[in-house]
CSV table of C-alpha atoms in Angstrom, one decimal:
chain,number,residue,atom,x,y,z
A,1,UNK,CA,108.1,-204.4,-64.1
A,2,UNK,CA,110.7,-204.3,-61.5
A,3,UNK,CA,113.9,-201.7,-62.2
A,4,UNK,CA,116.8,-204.1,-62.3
A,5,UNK,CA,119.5,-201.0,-60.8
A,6,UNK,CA,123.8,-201.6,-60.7
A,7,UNK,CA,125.5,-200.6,-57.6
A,8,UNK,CA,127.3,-197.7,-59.6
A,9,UNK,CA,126.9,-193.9,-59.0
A,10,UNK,CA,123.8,-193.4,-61.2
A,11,UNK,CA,121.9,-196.5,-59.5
A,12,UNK,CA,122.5,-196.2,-56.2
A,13,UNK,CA,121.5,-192.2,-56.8
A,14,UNK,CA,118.2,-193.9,-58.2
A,15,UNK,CA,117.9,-196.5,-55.3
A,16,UNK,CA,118.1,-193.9,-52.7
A,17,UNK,CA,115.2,-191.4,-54.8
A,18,UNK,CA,113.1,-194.4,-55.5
A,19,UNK,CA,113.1,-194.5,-51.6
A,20,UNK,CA,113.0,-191.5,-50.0
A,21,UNK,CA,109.4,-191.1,-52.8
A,22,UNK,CA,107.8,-194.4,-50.7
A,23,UNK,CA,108.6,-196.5,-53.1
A,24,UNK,CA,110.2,-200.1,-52.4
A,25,UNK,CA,113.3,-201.0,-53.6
A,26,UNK,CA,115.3,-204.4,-53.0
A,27,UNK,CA,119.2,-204.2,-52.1
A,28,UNK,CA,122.1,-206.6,-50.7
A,29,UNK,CA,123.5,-206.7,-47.2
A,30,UNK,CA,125.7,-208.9,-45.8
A,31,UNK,CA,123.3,-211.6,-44.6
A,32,UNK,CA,120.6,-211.5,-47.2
A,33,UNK,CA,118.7,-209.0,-50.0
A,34,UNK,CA,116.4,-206.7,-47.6
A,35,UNK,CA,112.9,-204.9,-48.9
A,36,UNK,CA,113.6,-201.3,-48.0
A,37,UNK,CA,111.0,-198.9,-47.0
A,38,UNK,CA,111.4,-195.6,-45.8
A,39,UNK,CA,111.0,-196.2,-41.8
A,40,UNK,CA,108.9,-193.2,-41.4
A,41,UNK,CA,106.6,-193.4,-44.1
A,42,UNK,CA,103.6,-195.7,-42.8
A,43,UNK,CA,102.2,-196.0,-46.1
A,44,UNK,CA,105.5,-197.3,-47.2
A,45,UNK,CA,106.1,-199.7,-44.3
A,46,UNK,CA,102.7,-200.7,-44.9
A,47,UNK,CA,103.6,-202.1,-48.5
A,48,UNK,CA,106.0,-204.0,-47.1
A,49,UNK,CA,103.5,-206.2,-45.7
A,50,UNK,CA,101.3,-206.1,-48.8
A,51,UNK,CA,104.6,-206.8,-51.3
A,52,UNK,CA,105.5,-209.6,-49.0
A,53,UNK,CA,102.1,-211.4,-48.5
A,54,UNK,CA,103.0,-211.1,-44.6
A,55,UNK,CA,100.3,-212.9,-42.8
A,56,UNK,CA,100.5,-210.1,-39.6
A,57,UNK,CA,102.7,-207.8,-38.4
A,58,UNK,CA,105.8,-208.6,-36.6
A,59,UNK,CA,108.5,-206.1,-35.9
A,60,UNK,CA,110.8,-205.3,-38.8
A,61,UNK,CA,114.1,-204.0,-38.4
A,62,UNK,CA,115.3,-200.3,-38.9
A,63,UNK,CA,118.8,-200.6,-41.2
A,64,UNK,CA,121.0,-197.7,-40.7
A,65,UNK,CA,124.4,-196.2,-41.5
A,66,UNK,CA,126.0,-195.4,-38.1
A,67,UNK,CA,126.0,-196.2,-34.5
A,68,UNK,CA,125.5,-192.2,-34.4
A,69,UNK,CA,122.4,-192.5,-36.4
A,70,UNK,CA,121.0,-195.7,-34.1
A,71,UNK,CA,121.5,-193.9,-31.5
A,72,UNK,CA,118.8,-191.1,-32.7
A,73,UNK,CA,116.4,-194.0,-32.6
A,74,UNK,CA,117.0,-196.0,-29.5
A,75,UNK,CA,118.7,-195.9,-26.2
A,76,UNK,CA,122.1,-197.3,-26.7
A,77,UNK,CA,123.1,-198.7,-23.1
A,78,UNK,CA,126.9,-200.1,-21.6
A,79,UNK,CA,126.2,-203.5,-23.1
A,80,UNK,CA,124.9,-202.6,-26.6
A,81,UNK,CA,127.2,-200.3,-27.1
A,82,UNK,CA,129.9,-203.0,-26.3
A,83,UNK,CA,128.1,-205.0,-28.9
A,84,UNK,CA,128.0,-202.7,-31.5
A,85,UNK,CA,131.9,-201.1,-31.5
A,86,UNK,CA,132.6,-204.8,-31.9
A,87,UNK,CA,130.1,-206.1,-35.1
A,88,UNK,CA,128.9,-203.0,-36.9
A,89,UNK,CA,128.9,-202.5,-39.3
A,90,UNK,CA,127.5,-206.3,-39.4
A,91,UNK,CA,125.6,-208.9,-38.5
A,92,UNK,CA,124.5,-207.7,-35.7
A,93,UNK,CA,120.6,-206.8,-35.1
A,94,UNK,CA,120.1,-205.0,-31.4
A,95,UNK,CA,116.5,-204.6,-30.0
A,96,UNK,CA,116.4,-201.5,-27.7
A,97,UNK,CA,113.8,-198.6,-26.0
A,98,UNK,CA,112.7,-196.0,-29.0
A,99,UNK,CA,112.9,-192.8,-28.1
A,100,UNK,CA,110.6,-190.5,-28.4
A,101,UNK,CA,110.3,-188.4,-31.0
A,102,UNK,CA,112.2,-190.5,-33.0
A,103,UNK,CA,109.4,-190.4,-35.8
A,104,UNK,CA,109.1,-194.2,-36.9
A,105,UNK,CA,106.2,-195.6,-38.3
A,106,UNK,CA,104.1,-197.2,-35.9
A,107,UNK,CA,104.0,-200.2,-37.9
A,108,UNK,CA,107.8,-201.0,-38.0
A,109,UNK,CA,107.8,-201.4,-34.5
A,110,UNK,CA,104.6,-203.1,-34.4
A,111,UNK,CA,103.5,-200.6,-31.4
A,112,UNK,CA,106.2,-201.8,-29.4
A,113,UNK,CA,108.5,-199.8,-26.9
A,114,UNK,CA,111.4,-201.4,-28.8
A,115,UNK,CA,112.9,-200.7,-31.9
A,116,UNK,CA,115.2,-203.3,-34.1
A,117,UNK,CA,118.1,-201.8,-35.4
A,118,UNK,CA,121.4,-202.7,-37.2
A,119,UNK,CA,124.2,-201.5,-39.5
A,120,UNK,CA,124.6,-203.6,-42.0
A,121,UNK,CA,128.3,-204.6,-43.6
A,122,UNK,CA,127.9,-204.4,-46.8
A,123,UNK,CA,129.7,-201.4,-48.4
A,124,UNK,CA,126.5,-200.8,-51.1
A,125,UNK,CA,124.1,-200.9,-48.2
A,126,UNK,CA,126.0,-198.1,-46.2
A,127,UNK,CA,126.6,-196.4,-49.4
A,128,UNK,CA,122.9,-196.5,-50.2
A,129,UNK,CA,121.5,-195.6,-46.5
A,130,UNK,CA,123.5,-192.3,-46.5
A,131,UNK,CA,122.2,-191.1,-49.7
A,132,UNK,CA,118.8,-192.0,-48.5
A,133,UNK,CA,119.5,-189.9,-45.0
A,134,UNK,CA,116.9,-191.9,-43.2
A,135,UNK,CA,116.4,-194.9,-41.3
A,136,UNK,CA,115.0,-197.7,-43.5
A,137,UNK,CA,112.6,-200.8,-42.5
A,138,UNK,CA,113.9,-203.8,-44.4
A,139,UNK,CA,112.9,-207.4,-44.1
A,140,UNK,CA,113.9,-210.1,-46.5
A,141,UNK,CA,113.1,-209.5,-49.8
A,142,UNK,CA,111.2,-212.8,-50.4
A,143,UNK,CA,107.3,-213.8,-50.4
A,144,UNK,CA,106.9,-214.5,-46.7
A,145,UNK,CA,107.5,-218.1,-46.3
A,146,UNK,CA,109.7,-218.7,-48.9
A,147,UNK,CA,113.4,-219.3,-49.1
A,148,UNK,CA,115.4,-215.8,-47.8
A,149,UNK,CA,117.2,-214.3,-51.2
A,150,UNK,CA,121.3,-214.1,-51.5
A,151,UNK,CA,121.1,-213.1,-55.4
A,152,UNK,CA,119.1,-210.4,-57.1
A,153,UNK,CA,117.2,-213.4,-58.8
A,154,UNK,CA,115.9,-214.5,-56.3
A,155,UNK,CA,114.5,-211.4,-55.5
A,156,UNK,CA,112.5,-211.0,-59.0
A,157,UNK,CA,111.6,-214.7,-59.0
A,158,UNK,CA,109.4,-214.0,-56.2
A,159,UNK,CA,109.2,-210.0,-55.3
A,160,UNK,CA,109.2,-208.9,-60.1
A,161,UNK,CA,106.1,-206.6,-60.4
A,162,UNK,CA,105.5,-206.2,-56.7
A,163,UNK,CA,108.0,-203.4,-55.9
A,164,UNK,CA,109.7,-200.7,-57.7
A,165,UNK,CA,113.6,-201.6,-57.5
A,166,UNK,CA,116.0,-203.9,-56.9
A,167,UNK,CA,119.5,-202.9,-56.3
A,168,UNK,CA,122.2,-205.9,-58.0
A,169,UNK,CA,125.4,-206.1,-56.1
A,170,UNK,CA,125.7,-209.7,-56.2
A,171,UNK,CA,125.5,-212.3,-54.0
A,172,UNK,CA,125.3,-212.0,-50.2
A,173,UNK,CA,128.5,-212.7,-48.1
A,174,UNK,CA,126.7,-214.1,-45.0
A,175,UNK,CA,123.9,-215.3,-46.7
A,176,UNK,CA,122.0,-215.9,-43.5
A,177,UNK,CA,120.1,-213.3,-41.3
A,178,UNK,CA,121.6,-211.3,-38.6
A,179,UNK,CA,121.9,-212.1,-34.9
A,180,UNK,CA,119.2,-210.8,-32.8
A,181,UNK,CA,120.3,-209.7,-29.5
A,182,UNK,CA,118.0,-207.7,-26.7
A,183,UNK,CA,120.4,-206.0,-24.1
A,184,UNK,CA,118.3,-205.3,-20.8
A,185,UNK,CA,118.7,-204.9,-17.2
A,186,UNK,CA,119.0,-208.6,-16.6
A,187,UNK,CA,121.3,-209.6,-19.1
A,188,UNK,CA,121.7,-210.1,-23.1
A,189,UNK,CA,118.6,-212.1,-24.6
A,190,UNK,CA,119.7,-214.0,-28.1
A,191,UNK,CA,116.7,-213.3,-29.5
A,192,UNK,CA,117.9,-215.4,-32.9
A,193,UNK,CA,120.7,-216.8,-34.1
A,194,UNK,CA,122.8,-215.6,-37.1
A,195,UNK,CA,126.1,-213.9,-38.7
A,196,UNK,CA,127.3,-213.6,-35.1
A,197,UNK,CA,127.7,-216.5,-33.2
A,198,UNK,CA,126.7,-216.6,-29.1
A,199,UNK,CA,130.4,-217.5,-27.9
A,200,UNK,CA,131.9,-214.5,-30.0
A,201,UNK,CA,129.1,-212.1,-28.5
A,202,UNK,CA,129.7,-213.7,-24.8
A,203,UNK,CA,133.1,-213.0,-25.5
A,204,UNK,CA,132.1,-208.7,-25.7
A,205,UNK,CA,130.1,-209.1,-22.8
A,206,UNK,CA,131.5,-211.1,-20.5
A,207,UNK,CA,128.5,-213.0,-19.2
A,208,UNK,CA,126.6,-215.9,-21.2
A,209,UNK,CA,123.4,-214.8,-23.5
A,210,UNK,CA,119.9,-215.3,-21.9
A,211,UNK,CA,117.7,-217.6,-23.9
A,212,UNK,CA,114.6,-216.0,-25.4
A,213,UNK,CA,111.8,-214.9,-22.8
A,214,UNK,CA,108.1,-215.7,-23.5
A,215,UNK,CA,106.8,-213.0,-22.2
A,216,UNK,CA,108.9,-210.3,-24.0
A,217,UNK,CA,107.1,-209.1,-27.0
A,218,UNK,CA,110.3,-208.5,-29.5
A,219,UNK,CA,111.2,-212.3,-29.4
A,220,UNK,CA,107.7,-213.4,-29.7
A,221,UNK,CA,106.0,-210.7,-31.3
A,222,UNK,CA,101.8,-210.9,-31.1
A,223,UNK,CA,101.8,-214.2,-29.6
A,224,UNK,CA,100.0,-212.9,-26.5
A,225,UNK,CA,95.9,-213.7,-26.7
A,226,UNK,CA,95.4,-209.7,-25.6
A,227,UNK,CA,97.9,-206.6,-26.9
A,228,UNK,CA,97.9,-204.1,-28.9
A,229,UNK,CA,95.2,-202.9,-26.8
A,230,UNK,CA,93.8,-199.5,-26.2
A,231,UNK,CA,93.2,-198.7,-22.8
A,232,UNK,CA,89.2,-198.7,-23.9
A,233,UNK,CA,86.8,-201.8,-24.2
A,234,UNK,CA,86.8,-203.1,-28.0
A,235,UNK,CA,83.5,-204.4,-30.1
A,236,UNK,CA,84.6,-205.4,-33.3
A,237,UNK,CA,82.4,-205.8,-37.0
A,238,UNK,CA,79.8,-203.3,-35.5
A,239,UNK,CA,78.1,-201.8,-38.5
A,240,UNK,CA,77.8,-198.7,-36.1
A,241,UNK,CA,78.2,-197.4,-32.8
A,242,UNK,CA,76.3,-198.2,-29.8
A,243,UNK,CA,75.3,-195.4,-27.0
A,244,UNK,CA,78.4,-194.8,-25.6
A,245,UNK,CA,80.9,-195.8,-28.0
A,246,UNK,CA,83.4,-194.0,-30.2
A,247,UNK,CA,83.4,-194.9,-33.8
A,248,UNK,CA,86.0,-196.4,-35.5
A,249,UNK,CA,85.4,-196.7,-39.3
A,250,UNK,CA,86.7,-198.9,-42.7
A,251,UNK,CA,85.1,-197.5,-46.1
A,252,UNK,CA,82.2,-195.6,-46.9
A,253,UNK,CA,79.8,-195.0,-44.2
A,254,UNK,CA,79.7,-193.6,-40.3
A,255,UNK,CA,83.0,-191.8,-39.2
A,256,UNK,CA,83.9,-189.4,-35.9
A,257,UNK,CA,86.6,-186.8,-35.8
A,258,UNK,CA,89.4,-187.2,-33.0
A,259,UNK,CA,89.7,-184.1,-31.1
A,260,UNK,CA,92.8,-183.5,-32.7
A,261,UNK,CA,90.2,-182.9,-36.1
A,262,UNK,CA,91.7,-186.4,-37.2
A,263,UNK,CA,89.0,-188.4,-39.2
A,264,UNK,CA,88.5,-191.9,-37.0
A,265,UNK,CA,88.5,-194.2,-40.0
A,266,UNK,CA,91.2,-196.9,-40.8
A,267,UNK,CA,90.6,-196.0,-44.6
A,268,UNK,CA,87.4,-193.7,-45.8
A,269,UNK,CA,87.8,-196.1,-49.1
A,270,UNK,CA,88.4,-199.3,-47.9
A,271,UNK,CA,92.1,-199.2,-48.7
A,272,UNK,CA,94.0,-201.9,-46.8
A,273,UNK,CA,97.2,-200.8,-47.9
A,274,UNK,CA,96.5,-197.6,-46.2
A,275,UNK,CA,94.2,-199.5,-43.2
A,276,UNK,CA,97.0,-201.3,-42.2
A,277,UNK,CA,99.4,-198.2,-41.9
A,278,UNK,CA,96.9,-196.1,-39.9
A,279,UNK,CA,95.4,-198.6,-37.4
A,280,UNK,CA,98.2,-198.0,-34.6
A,281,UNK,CA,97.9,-194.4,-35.4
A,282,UNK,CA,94.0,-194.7,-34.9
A,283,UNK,CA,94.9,-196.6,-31.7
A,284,UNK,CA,96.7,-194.4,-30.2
A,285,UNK,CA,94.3,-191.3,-31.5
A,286,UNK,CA,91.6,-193.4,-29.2
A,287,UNK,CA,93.7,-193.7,-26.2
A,288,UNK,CA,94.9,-189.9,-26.2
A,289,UNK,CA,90.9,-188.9,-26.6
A,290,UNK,CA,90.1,-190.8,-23.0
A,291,UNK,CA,88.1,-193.7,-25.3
A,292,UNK,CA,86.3,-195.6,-22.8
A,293,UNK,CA,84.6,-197.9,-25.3
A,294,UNK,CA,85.2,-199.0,-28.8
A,295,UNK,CA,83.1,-200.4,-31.9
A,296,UNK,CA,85.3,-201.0,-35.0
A,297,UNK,CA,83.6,-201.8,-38.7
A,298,UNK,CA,84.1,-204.7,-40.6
A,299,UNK,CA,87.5,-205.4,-42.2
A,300,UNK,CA,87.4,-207.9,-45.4
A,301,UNK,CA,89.6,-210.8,-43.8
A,302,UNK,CA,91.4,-211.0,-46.9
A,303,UNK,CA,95.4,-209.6,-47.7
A,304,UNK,CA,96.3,-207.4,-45.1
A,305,UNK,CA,93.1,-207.7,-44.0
A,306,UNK,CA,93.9,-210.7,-42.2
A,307,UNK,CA,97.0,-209.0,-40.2
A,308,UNK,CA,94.4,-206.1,-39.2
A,309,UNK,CA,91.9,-208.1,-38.2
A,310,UNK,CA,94.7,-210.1,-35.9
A,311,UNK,CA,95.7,-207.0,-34.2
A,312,UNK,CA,92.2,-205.9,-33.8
A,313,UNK,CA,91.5,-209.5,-32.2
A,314,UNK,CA,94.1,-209.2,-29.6
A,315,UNK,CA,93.0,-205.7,-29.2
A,316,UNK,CA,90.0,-206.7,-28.2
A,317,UNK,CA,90.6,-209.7,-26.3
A,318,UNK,CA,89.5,-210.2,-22.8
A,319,UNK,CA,92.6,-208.7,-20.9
A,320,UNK,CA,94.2,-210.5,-17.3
């Protein structure tokens, strides 16, 4: 059974533990009711996915309480910082270059170079984000698919039972998502339409916005045949490893150690909860051990089994 928490002292106090344990908790911005997670607990992010029903991963964005704190997490250039003096707190999503070290969960950025980021409007959500004291991954709080939710109800009509919380402060000002805007060196890129409209955000910059580019990730995210890829050659469904090949296990059976000491396995119990948080992690393990060839075990193509199996399929795909 869901919690059903008040915007008061005592709930948001709950909100913000409920959190910062991994848990999943529901809460109102501005534009819509997000699904909170902890940003750099991959388990956590993970459960997004699984709460959602999320048929693959896309980038989610990272909900903060300041332009100081975004600016721990990405590079904050001229042009976004223009943009964000103007709309946060607000409507206002900006996708710029993570910086390292910054400690978010592979999975919220979807591997990417890029990291979503916002400050939402909404007094409770700010209130909320500084007792948590960390960045928090937040998509809709709706079945994927479905209808984005403005009221708490909507929420536990489609989300009751599936995470811990939900945080009631009433129906959603905007009640549609935030604008999605991509500063870079060739302009502003409207990655999607929302709470801020183009002319007011042409206004900030002084130039017009730049229509979505194919071949940028962020406002396409896994649409290319071949990404996510490790520098090494990928077999998938190999019910072991070949002469040559480093190991990459899911559930009982064969598994290598990274030199790190790092067991290569996407879950030693089949867990696709905890699969789907580990497989950039085991990725990148592979790349940083000099992998020159792959073989990965079965995944069940079933729940998140589906969106791992996706990335593993454009991991392996022949490459340009």
């Amino acid at each position: 059974m869901t919690e059903r928490l008040t915007p008061d002292e005592a709930g948001l106090d709950r909100a913000a533990e409920l959190l910062r344990a991994g848990a999943l908790v529901a809460f109102p911005t501005e534009t819509v009711y997000g699904l909170g997670a902890d940003a750099r607990d991959d388990r956590a992010v993970a459960r997004i996915f699984e709460a959602k029903g999320r048929p693959r991963f896309n980038p989610l964005i990272v909900h903060v309480s300041s332009l100081a704190e975004a600016g721990e997490l990405v590079a904050i250039d001229a042009a976004a910082r223009a943009l964000a003096e103007r709309f946060w707190p607000g409507p206002l999503t900006l996708v710029l270059p993570l910086r390292e070290g910054a400690g978010i969960a592979p999975l919220v950025s979807a591997g990417l170079v890029t990291l979503a980021v916002r400050v939402p409007g909404a007094g409770i959500a700010r209130d909320l984000l500084a007792r948590v004291g960390r960045p928090v991954a937040a998509p809709s709080a709706n079945p994927s698919g479905r209808i984005s939710p403005t009221r708490a109800e909507h929420v536990l009509a489609g989300l009751d039972g599936r995470i811990e919380a939900v945080l009631d402060g009433g129906p959603a000002l905007v009640g549609v998502e935030s604008t999605i805007l991509a500063p870079g060196p060739d302009g502003t890129r409207l990655l999607r339409p929302g709470g801020v409209s183009a002319e007011d955000a042409e206004a900030v910059l002084g130039a017009g916005l730049l229509p979505p580019d194919q071949g940028v990730t962020p406002s396409a995210p896994g649409q290319l045949a071949s990404h996510y890829a490790p520098r090494g050659r990928v077999r998938l469904n190999a019910a072991s490893p070949e002469a040559g090949e480093t190991f990459l296990g899911f559930g009982p059976g064969p598994a290598e150690l990274s030199p790190t000491g790092d067991l290569l396995s996407l879950s030693p119990t089949g867990d696709l909860v905890e699969a789907a948080a580990r497989l950039f992690h085991c990725l990148q393990e592979l790349d940083a051990a000099g992998a020159e060839r792959i073989a990965v075990a079965p995944v069940p193509e079933t729940g998140l089994g589906r969106a791992i199996n996706d990335r593993l399929r454009r991991a392996a795909a022949p490459r340009a």
